[in-house]
Tab-separated table of C-alpha atoms in Angstrom:
chain	number	residue	atom	x	y	z
A	109	UNK	CA	120.520	-86.914	25.751
A	110	UNK	CA	116.824	-88.314	25.642
A	111	UNK	CA	115.542	-84.948	26.612
A	112	UNK	CA	117.985	-83.306	24.088
A	113	UNK	CA	116.439	-85.216	21.462
A	114	UNK	CA	112.661	-84.912	22.431
A	115	UNK	CA	113.491	-81.418	22.267
A	116	UNK	CA	114.867	-81.028	19.064
A	117	UNK	CA	112.252	-83.489	17.320
A	118	UNK	CA	109.573	-81.191	18.736
A	119	UNK	CA	111.064	-78.053	17.624
A	120	UNK	CA	111.462	-79.718	13.836
A	121	UNK	CA	107.569	-80.135	14.260
A	122	UNK	CA	107.008	-76.522	15.079
A	123	UNK	CA	105.350	-74.589	12.629
A	124	UNK	CA	106.833	-70.953	11.306
A	125	UNK	CA	104.278	-68.857	12.578
A	126	UNK	CA	104.457	-70.196	16.280
A	127	UNK	CA	107.584	-70.082	18.508
A	128	UNK	CA	109.365	-67.675	20.851
A	129	UNK	CA	110.881	-64.622	20.064
A	130	UNK	CA	113.667	-64.739	17.293
A	131	UNK	CA	114.965	-61.497	18.444
A	132	UNK	CA	118.878	-60.331	18.813
A	133	UNK	CA	119.445	-60.312	22.462
A	134	UNK	CA	121.858	-58.320	24.236
A	135	UNK	CA	122.803	-61.020	26.768
A	136	UNK	CA	121.721	-64.908	26.177
A	137	UNK	CA	118.571	-65.789	27.194
A	138	UNK	CA	118.615	-67.114	30.705
A	139	UNK	CA	117.524	-71.212	30.395
A	140	UNK	CA	114.602	-70.686	32.715
A	141	UNK	CA	112.981	-68.238	30.154
A	142	UNK	CA	113.762	-70.333	26.840
A	143	UNK	CA	111.027	-72.941	25.444
A	144	UNK	CA	111.916	-76.383	25.749
A	145	UNK	CA	110.323	-77.143	22.217
A	146	UNK	CA	111.181	-74.154	19.991
A	147	UNK	CA	114.116	-73.360	22.425
A	148	UNK	CA	113.812	-69.401	21.576
A	149	UNK	CA	112.654	-67.070	24.250
A	150	UNK	CA	109.410	-67.331	25.638
A	151	UNK	CA	106.273	-65.787	23.578
A	152	UNK	CA	103.091	-65.903	26.050
A	153	UNK	CA	104.657	-68.306	28.106
A	154	UNK	CA	102.046	-70.697	29.689
A	155	UNK	CA	103.032	-73.397	33.094
A	156	UNK	CA	101.325	-76.707	33.320
A	157	UNK	CA	100.400	-76.904	37.255
A	158	UNK	CA	101.517	-80.553	37.662
A	159	UNK	CA	105.494	-80.370	36.814
A	160	UNK	CA	105.899	-76.746	36.334
A	161	UNK	CA	107.218	-76.976	32.908
A	162	UNK	CA	106.772	-73.551	31.228
A	163	UNK	CA	106.338	-73.512	27.276
A	164	UNK	CA	105.100	-70.815	24.586
A	165	UNK	CA	101.514	-71.047	24.543
A	166	UNK	CA	101.419	-71.686	20.539
A	167	UNK	CA	104.557	-74.062	21.073
A	168	UNK	CA	102.062	-76.380	23.134
A	169	UNK	CA	99.269	-75.829	21.134
A	170	UNK	CA	100.876	-77.229	18.231
A	171	UNK	CA	101.999	-79.885	20.129
A	172	UNK	CA	98.590	-81.025	21.654
A	173	UNK	CA	97.363	-80.682	18.093
A	174	UNK	CA	99.846	-82.782	16.763
A	175	UNK	CA	99.812	-85.450	19.772
A	176	UNK	CA	95.961	-85.749	20.387
A	177	UNK	CA	94.700	-87.119	23.508
A	178	UNK	CA	96.442	-87.791	25.698
A	179	UNK	CA	99.124	-84.971	25.240
A	180	UNK	CA	102.340	-85.317	27.201
A	181	UNK	CA	104.800	-83.439	28.635
A	182	UNK	CA	108.212	-83.883	26.615
A	183	UNK	CA	110.124	-83.190	29.054
A	184	UNK	CA	108.838	-85.764	31.930
A	185	UNK	CA	106.191	-87.703	29.639
A	186	UNK	CA	103.539	-86.932	31.898
A	187	UNK	CA	100.132	-86.954	30.656
A	188	UNK	CA	98.913	-82.631	30.536
A	189	UNK	CA	95.538	-82.076	31.693
A	190	UNK	CA	94.025	-78.628	29.840
A	191	UNK	CA	92.454	-77.529	33.417
A	192	UNK	CA	96.062	-77.672	34.777
A	193	UNK	CA	97.481	-75.373	32.363
A	194	UNK	CA	97.752	-71.297	33.572
A	195	UNK	CA	99.282	-68.164	31.875
A	196	UNK	CA	102.618	-67.504	33.491
A	197	UNK	CA	102.886	-63.653	33.670
A	198	UNK	CA	105.791	-63.432	36.033
A	199	UNK	CA	107.898	-65.059	32.923
A	200	UNK	CA	106.239	-63.036	30.345
A	201	UNK	CA	107.291	-59.955	32.170
A	202	UNK	CA	110.689	-61.306	32.779
A	203	UNK	CA	111.092	-62.267	28.950
A	204	UNK	CA	109.764	-58.838	27.920
A	205	UNK	CA	112.198	-56.198	30.088
A	206	UNK	CA	115.237	-58.370	28.534
A	207	UNK	CA	117.266	-56.579	26.456
A	208	UNK	CA	117.331	-56.518	22.796
A	209	UNK	CA	118.729	-54.929	19.651
A	210	UNK	CA	116.752	-53.947	16.556
A	211	UNK	CA	116.272	-56.649	13.962
A	212	UNK	CA	117.335	-54.219	11.575
A	213	UNK	CA	121.277	-54.083	13.677
A	214	UNK	CA	122.954	-55.375	10.689
A	215	UNK	CA	122.071	-52.453	8.877
A	216	UNK	CA	123.627	-50.355	11.612
A	217	UNK	CA	120.510	-49.813	13.506
A	218	UNK	CA	122.163	-49.232	17.088
A	219	UNK	CA	118.848	-48.989	18.602
A	220	UNK	CA	118.797	-51.320	21.953
A	221	UNK	CA	115.721	-51.413	24.278
A	222	UNK	CA	113.562	-54.041	26.065
A	223	UNK	CA	111.837	-56.658	24.454
A	224	UNK	CA	108.659	-55.230	25.201
A	225	UNK	CA	109.214	-51.925	22.553
A	226	UNK	CA	110.824	-53.635	19.658
A	227	UNK	CA	107.131	-53.726	17.856
A	228	UNK	CA	106.535	-50.188	18.213
A	229	UNK	CA	110.543	-49.492	17.530
A	230	UNK	CA	109.999	-51.423	14.077
A	231	UNK	CA	106.837	-48.878	13.010
A	232	UNK	CA	109.440	-45.847	13.057
A	233	UNK	CA	113.020	-47.803	12.619
A	234	UNK	CA	114.501	-45.972	9.540
A	235	UNK	CA	116.104	-48.994	8.485
A	236	UNK	CA	113.167	-51.111	8.045
A	237	UNK	CA	111.860	-52.393	4.803
A	238	UNK	CA	108.740	-50.427	3.591
A	239	UNK	CA	106.697	-49.831	0.431
A	240	UNK	CA	106.376	-46.712	-1.578
A	241	UNK	CA	103.399	-45.017	-0.864
A	242	UNK	CA	102.516	-44.089	-4.468
A	243	UNK	CA	99.517	-46.925	-5.465
A	244	UNK	CA	101.481	-47.602	-8.647
A	245	UNK	CA	104.769	-48.131	-7.342
A	246	UNK	CA	105.604	-51.296	-5.353
A	247	UNK	CA	109.243	-50.676	-5.010
A	248	UNK	CA	110.572	-51.915	-1.537
A	249	UNK	CA	113.224	-49.719	0.383
A	250	UNK	CA	114.409	-48.894	3.708
A	251	UNK	CA	112.048	-46.229	5.395
A	252	UNK	CA	114.972	-43.613	5.799
A	253	UNK	CA	115.338	-43.504	2.278
A	254	UNK	CA	111.357	-43.301	1.568
A	255	UNK	CA	111.158	-39.137	1.648
A	256	UNK	CA	113.855	-39.233	-1.059
A	257	UNK	CA	112.184	-41.900	-2.976
A	258	UNK	CA	108.792	-40.074	-3.165
A	259	UNK	CA	110.480	-36.438	-3.871
A	260	UNK	CA	113.177	-37.474	-6.324
A	261	UNK	CA	113.392	-41.182	-8.166
A	262	UNK	CA	109.798	-42.443	-8.007
A	263	UNK	CA	108.588	-42.802	-11.553
A	264	UNK	CA	104.862	-42.695	-10.554
A	265	UNK	CA	105.247	-39.263	-8.189
A	266	UNK	CA	103.188	-36.435	-9.785
A	267	UNK	CA	104.970	-33.712	-10.734
A	268	UNK	CA	104.085	-30.157	-11.817
A	269	UNK	CA	105.566	-28.608	-15.153
A	270	UNK	CA	107.590	-25.609	-14.811
A	271	UNK	CA	105.976	-23.878	-17.951
A	272	UNK	CA	102.631	-24.516	-17.641
A	273	UNK	CA	102.141	-25.863	-14.153
A	274	UNK	CA	99.989	-28.918	-15.320
A	275	UNK	CA	99.995	-32.041	-12.971
A	276	UNK	CA	101.065	-35.100	-14.105
A	277	UNK	CA	103.432	-38.531	-13.272
A	278	UNK	CA	107.037	-38.078	-13.567
A	279	UNK	CA	106.743	-41.431	-16.007
A	280	UNK	CA	104.978	-39.155	-18.397
A	281	UNK	CA	107.261	-36.362	-18.454
A	282	UNK	CA	108.754	-36.608	-22.024
A	283	UNK	CA	105.141	-37.162	-23.309
A	284	UNK	CA	103.989	-33.710	-21.856
A	285	UNK	CA	106.790	-32.577	-22.982
A	286	UNK	CA	106.118	-33.142	-26.524
A	287	UNK	CA	102.649	-31.340	-25.969
A	288	UNK	CA	103.389	-28.563	-23.505
A	289	UNK	CA	101.572	-25.496	-24.635
A	290	UNK	CA	104.234	-23.099	-22.938
A	291	UNK	CA	107.189	-25.094	-22.959
A	292	UNK	CA	110.143	-22.451	-24.557
A	293	UNK	CA	111.528	-23.332	-28.187
A	294	UNK	CA	113.583	-21.766	-30.315
A	295	UNK	CA	112.042	-20.175	-33.555
A	296	UNK	CA	112.591	-22.918	-36.397
A	297	UNK	CA	113.727	-19.879	-38.982
A	298	UNK	CA	117.111	-20.094	-36.519
A	299	UNK	CA	116.367	-16.021	-36.500
A	300	UNK	CA	118.120	-15.833	-32.887
A	301	UNK	CA	113.907	-15.923	-30.904
A	302	UNK	CA	114.248	-17.888	-28.114
A	303	UNK	CA	112.094	-18.704	-25.496
A	304	UNK	CA	109.108	-19.050	-27.645
A	305	UNK	CA	106.345	-20.913	-25.648
A	306	UNK	CA	104.784	-23.141	-28.405
A	307	UNK	CA	101.574	-22.113	-28.307
A	308	UNK	CA	103.059	-18.633	-29.767
A	309	UNK	CA	105.057	-20.426	-32.587
A	310	UNK	CA	102.557	-19.683	-35.320
A	311	UNK	CA	102.078	-16.507	-34.574
A	312	UNK	CA	105.966	-15.835	-34.504
A	313	UNK	CA	106.372	-17.246	-37.697
A	314	UNK	CA	104.125	-14.798	-39.385
A	315	UNK	CA	106.286	-11.951	-38.531
A	316	UNK	CA	109.487	-13.635	-38.214
A	317	UNK	CA	112.330	-11.724	-40.372
A	318	UNK	CA	113.789	-15.148	-41.852
A	319	UNK	CA	110.084	-16.598	-42.359
A	320	UNK	CA	109.872	-18.236	-45.969
A	321	UNK	CA	106.164	-17.989	-46.559
A	322	UNK	CA	104.217	-19.330	-49.714
A	323	UNK	CA	102.531	-17.449	-52.279
A	324	UNK	CA	99.295	-16.291	-51.250
A	325	UNK	CA	98.062	-18.305	-54.367
A	326	UNK	CA	99.799	-21.741	-53.314
A	327	UNK	CA	96.388	-23.117	-53.197
A	328	UNK	CA	95.472	-22.738	-57.133
A	329	UNK	CA	99.515	-23.900	-57.761
A	330	UNK	CA	101.988	-21.275	-57.998
A	331	UNK	CA	104.769	-22.847	-55.979
A	332	UNK	CA	106.853	-19.468	-55.482
A	333	UNK	CA	108.291	-19.193	-51.874
A	334	UNK	CA	110.250	-16.444	-50.485
A	335	UNK	CA	110.483	-13.817	-47.956
A	336	UNK	CA	107.612	-11.144	-46.862
A	337	UNK	CA	109.211	-8.133	-49.106
A	338	UNK	CA	110.333	-10.445	-51.808
A	339	UNK	CA	106.446	-12.126	-52.115
A	340	UNK	CA	104.913	-8.535	-52.423
A	341	UNK	CA	106.861	-8.442	-55.596
A	342	UNK	CA	105.665	-11.486	-56.823
A	343	UNK	CA	102.102	-10.871	-56.510
A	344	UNK	CA	102.747	-7.839	-58.300
A	345	UNK	CA	104.872	-9.324	-61.045
A	346	UNK	CA	102.602	-12.172	-61.422
A	347	UNK	CA	99.099	-11.228	-62.171
A	348	UNK	CA	99.098	-13.013	-65.352
A	349	UNK	CA	100.472	-16.548	-64.029
A	350	UNK	CA	98.320	-16.459	-61.133
A	351	UNK	CA	94.874	-15.913	-63.529
A	352	UNK	CA	95.984	-18.892	-65.500
A	353	UNK	CA	96.330	-21.286	-62.348
A	354	UNK	CA	92.940	-19.908	-60.759
A	355	UNK	CA	91.806	-21.045	-64.536
A	356	UNK	CA	93.126	-24.161	-64.319
A	357	UNK	CA	92.111	-25.046	-60.622
A	358	UNK	CA	88.393	-24.630	-61.383
A	359	UNK	CA	88.155	-26.829	-64.196
A	360	UNK	CA	90.555	-29.680	-62.041
A	361	UNK	CA	87.909	-28.890	-58.760
A	362	UNK	CA	84.863	-29.528	-61.366
A	363	UNK	CA	86.582	-32.704	-62.473
A	364	UNK	CA	87.079	-33.312	-59.116
A	365	UNK	CA	83.757	-33.048	-57.550
A	366	UNK	CA	82.035	-36.055	-59.242
A	367	UNK	CA	83.802	-39.256	-58.540
A	368	UNK	CA	82.536	-41.441	-61.083
A	369	UNK	CA	84.021	-44.450	-59.654
A	370	UNK	CA	83.360	-43.962	-56.207
A	371	UNK	CA	87.077	-43.027	-55.314
A	372	UNK	CA	87.931	-39.488	-53.829
A	373	UNK	CA	91.616	-38.692	-53.031
A	374	UNK	CA	92.663	-35.622	-50.757
A	375	UNK	CA	96.027	-34.442	-50.812
A	376	UNK	CA	96.935	-32.420	-47.617
A	377	UNK	CA	99.834	-30.246	-48.537
A	378	UNK	CA	101.980	-28.209	-45.635
A	379	UNK	CA	101.353	-31.181	-43.652
A	380	UNK	CA	104.174	-30.025	-40.858
A	381	UNK	CA	103.072	-26.324	-40.528
A	382	UNK	CA	99.040	-27.771	-40.324
A	383	UNK	CA	100.076	-29.938	-37.408
A	384	UNK	CA	102.088	-27.742	-35.826
A	385	UNK	CA	98.922	-25.153	-35.914
A	386	UNK	CA	97.082	-28.062	-34.734
A	387	UNK	CA	99.359	-28.923	-31.764
A	388	UNK	CA	98.984	-24.791	-30.673
A	389	UNK	CA	95.457	-24.528	-31.349
A	390	UNK	CA	93.562	-24.439	-27.824
A	391	UNK	CA	90.796	-26.235	-29.305
A	392	UNK	CA	90.199	-28.983	-31.858
A	393	UNK	CA	91.833	-28.030	-35.002
A	394	UNK	CA	89.943	-29.142	-38.014
A	395	UNK	CA	90.893	-29.096	-41.762
A	396	UNK	CA	87.922	-29.982	-44.662
A	397	UNK	CA	88.243	-31.350	-48.000
A	398	UNK	CA	86.716	-30.065	-50.757
A	399	UNK	CA	83.284	-31.459	-51.163
A	400	UNK	CA	82.700	-34.148	-53.742
A	401	UNK	CA	80.440	-36.811	-55.069
A	402	UNK	CA	80.319	-40.377	-54.684
A	403	UNK	CA	79.476	-40.444	-58.598
A	404	UNK	CA	77.721	-38.418	-61.515
A	405	UNK	CA	74.186	-37.880	-59.570
A	406	UNK	CA	75.291	-39.415	-55.760
A	407	UNK	CA	75.810	-38.112	-52.461
A	408	UNK	CA	77.844	-34.936	-51.714
A	409	UNK	CA	80.504	-35.877	-49.065
A	410	UNK	CA	83.318	-34.241	-47.926
A	411	UNK	CA	85.944	-35.261	-45.370
A	412	UNK	CA	87.449	-33.914	-42.124
A	413	UNK	CA	90.639	-34.520	-40.682
A	414	UNK	CA	92.038	-33.434	-37.178
A	415	UNK	CA	95.605	-33.366	-37.267
A	416	UNK	CA	96.468	-33.669	-33.942
A	417	UNK	CA	93.858	-36.101	-33.001
A	418	UNK	CA	90.786	-35.630	-31.207
A	419	UNK	CA	88.692	-37.713	-28.529
A	420	UNK	CA	90.060	-41.121	-27.655
A	421	UNK	CA	93.200	-39.847	-30.185
A	422	UNK	CA	94.042	-36.959	-28.884
A	423	UNK	CA	97.577	-35.843	-29.064
A	424	UNK	CA	97.827	-39.720	-30.462
A	425	UNK	CA	96.321	-40.421	-33.573
A	426	UNK	CA	95.234	-38.547	-36.742
A	427	UNK	CA	91.272	-38.857	-36.457
A	428	UNK	CA	89.314	-38.560	-39.675
A	429	UNK	CA	86.082	-38.564	-40.718
A	430	UNK	CA	82.834	-38.363	-43.376
A	431	UNK	CA	80.159	-35.901	-43.770
A	432	UNK	CA	77.287	-36.048	-45.481
A	433	UNK	CA	76.282	-32.586	-47.086
A	434	UNK	CA	73.153	-31.484	-48.991
A	435	UNK	CA	73.532	-32.111	-52.350
A	436	UNK	CA	71.923	-31.310	-55.784
A	437	UNK	CA	70.734	-35.153	-56.304
A	438	UNK	CA	69.216	-35.547	-52.868
A	439	UNK	CA	65.797	-35.930	-54.002
A	440	UNK	CA	66.904	-39.272	-56.442
A	441	UNK	CA	68.878	-40.869	-53.184
A	442	UNK	CA	67.899	-43.331	-51.064
A	443	UNK	CA	67.842	-42.532	-47.567
A	444	UNK	CA	69.372	-43.036	-45.281
A	445	UNK	CA	72.709	-43.361	-46.625
A	446	UNK	CA	73.906	-47.288	-46.606
A	447	UNK	CA	76.738	-47.471	-48.753
A	448	UNK	CA	80.197	-48.744	-47.025
A	449	UNK	CA	83.029	-46.317	-47.086
A	450	UNK	CA	86.681	-47.181	-46.787
A	451	UNK	CA	89.318	-44.668	-45.579
A	452	UNK	CA	92.778	-45.485	-46.675
A	453	UNK	CA	96.017	-43.015	-45.679
A	454	UNK	CA	97.989	-43.732	-48.614
A	455	UNK	CA	101.739	-45.184	-48.368
A	456	UNK	CA	103.983	-43.347	-50.696
A	457	UNK	CA	106.477	-45.693	-50.181
A	458	UNK	CA	107.544	-48.860	-52.264
A	459	UNK	CA	105.926	-51.157	-49.454
A	460	UNK	CA	102.200	-50.086	-50.203
A	461	UNK	CA	101.440	-50.570	-46.619
A	462	UNK	CA	98.179	-48.342	-46.582
A	463	UNK	CA	96.322	-47.691	-43.526
A	464	UNK	CA	92.814	-48.042	-43.914
A	465	UNK	CA	89.548	-48.202	-42.142
A	466	UNK	CA	85.776	-49.401	-43.239
A	467	UNK	CA	82.978	-47.604	-42.124
A	468	UNK	CA	79.772	-49.497	-42.094
A	469	UNK	CA	76.498	-47.258	-41.467
A	470	UNK	CA	74.818	-49.150	-38.604
A	471	UNK	CA	71.703	-48.557	-37.437
A	472	UNK	CA	72.692	-49.277	-33.844
A	473	UNK	CA	74.957	-45.899	-34.047
A	474	UNK	CA	74.625	-43.058	-32.073
A	475	UNK	CA	73.151	-40.338	-33.833
A	476	UNK	CA	72.427	-42.184	-36.403
A	477	UNK	CA	69.598	-39.754	-37.842
A	478	UNK	CA	71.910	-36.541	-37.800
A	479	UNK	CA	74.340	-38.194	-39.657
A	480	UNK	CA	72.644	-40.645	-42.349
A	481	UNK	CA	69.643	-39.362	-42.971
A	482	UNK	CA	69.024	-36.777	-45.848
A	483	UNK	CA	70.616	-33.288	-44.789
A	484	UNK	CA	67.906	-30.885	-44.044
A	485	UNK	CA	70.909	-28.072	-43.128
A	486	UNK	CA	73.999	-27.498	-44.997
A	487	UNK	CA	75.457	-30.566	-43.782
A	488	UNK	CA	75.239	-33.633	-40.912
A	489	UNK	CA	77.524	-34.417	-38.167
A	490	UNK	CA	80.499	-36.615	-39.466
A	491	UNK	CA	81.156	-39.774	-38.169
A	492	UNK	CA	84.442	-41.817	-38.047
A	493	UNK	CA	87.489	-43.161	-36.509
A	494	UNK	CA	89.115	-40.952	-33.995
A	495	UNK	CA	92.081	-43.271	-33.774
A	496	UNK	CA	92.797	-43.684	-37.494
A	497	UNK	CA	96.787	-43.554	-37.675
A	498	UNK	CA	98.654	-43.298	-34.851
A	499	UNK	CA	101.293	-40.663	-35.205
A	500	UNK	CA	103.963	-43.001	-34.300
A	501	UNK	CA	103.105	-45.013	-37.219
A	502	UNK	CA	102.448	-41.879	-39.637
A	503	UNK	CA	105.821	-40.187	-39.057
A	504	UNK	CA	108.133	-43.217	-38.837
A	505	UNK	CA	107.110	-44.646	-42.233
A	506	UNK	CA	106.713	-43.371	-45.865
A	507	UNK	CA	102.940	-41.881	-45.109
A	508	UNK	CA	104.829	-38.235	-45.714
A	509	UNK	CA	106.625	-37.096	-48.871
A	510	UNK	CA	107.350	-33.931	-49.786
A	511	UNK	CA	105.420	-32.475	-46.950
A	512	UNK	CA	101.823	-33.876	-48.119
A	513	UNK	CA	100.090	-36.884	-47.107
A	514	UNK	CA	97.441	-38.627	-49.159
A	515	UNK	CA	93.742	-39.945	-47.922
A	516	UNK	CA	91.787	-41.885	-50.334
A	517	UNK	CA	87.633	-42.490	-49.614
A	518	UNK	CA	85.989	-45.053	-51.536
A	519	UNK	CA	82.494	-45.118	-51.434
A	520	UNK	CA	80.605	-48.370	-52.217
A	521	UNK	CA	77.976	-47.658	-55.413
A	522	UNK	CA	75.277	-46.079	-54.732
A	523	UNK	CA	71.771	-46.723	-55.842
A	524	UNK	CA	70.735	-43.397	-57.386
A	525	UNK	CA	66.866	-43.242	-59.073
A	526	UNK	CA	65.588	-41.226	-61.974
């Protein structure tokens, strides 16, 4: 009983990383191959020459660390001399030849073999838990399901688009399908034509028999719409109407070209159609506002928008820029341009939660000279915000009404000289 109590107390002292094998043996481990300290099958057994008692090497080292000097044999309480300890190779061979089950036997792995082969088996055991090999995925699963996971389940697996062959991670599938240029779509006019690649939709709409086209003179205010054959008749019978609208437009543009209070509002009509054209375009497609002056004798400017986004805002944002143009009064103005400009995307709902961005000319900005210096050519390079408004915000709010959006530019008063 004294021996038993001593052994149990010593077992409690053993660190988890020390001790013998905790394998599932096919037959009970013979007592002669069981460590008295950890009560497990010997791992790297050593023997004390004086008394002949054997222990796991790590168990004996832990015992010596805890007891200090002198270290006593836990069985006979006799001092242990370090020079009298030797590796028991015979006991080690005997233990490693004992038959064991796989550590995953409860998971139905039916492998059995000598203890010496367990480590090698575990490297290939179909029931051993392993991590997904995709870097971003940390999911743990039995090895036998890993291949299925990699091919069919992992959100981080790389897949190829069946329409355009572009490679992307599976988790981004919905995002890709929203912009895939080759995904087949049905004609939006329900003409019966299907399987139209997205990038060819705009071309199809120009020939679609059910397409409702705006009057060629819509830019000057004609609101008539109809099929192609009806439009031809309209163009012939509405000549005087179109001339009147053209005159009104000329007068309107003349009044708008000068912003006496530093405020310019740009209406972008047919937003949906222009956005779809931008998505389908293989290049970054920009639209431009009419030129305007910051004040009566001020700087000549115009806005530039990428409805599908550009640079960091590509496919996710509306990008907006301001361009300084060569104007009639440049010789009277102070250069470089120093006025602050504030962009607004007008909220057309009751909340009036306008989206804003302020641009302050800064000498440290890149390409400062070709942006804010006096233009030597028709216009300078533009500058602005590639991430002006997220598409999700634009489409979910009240920014789009009657298929149109309004963008306002407010220019800080300039200091013109005469």
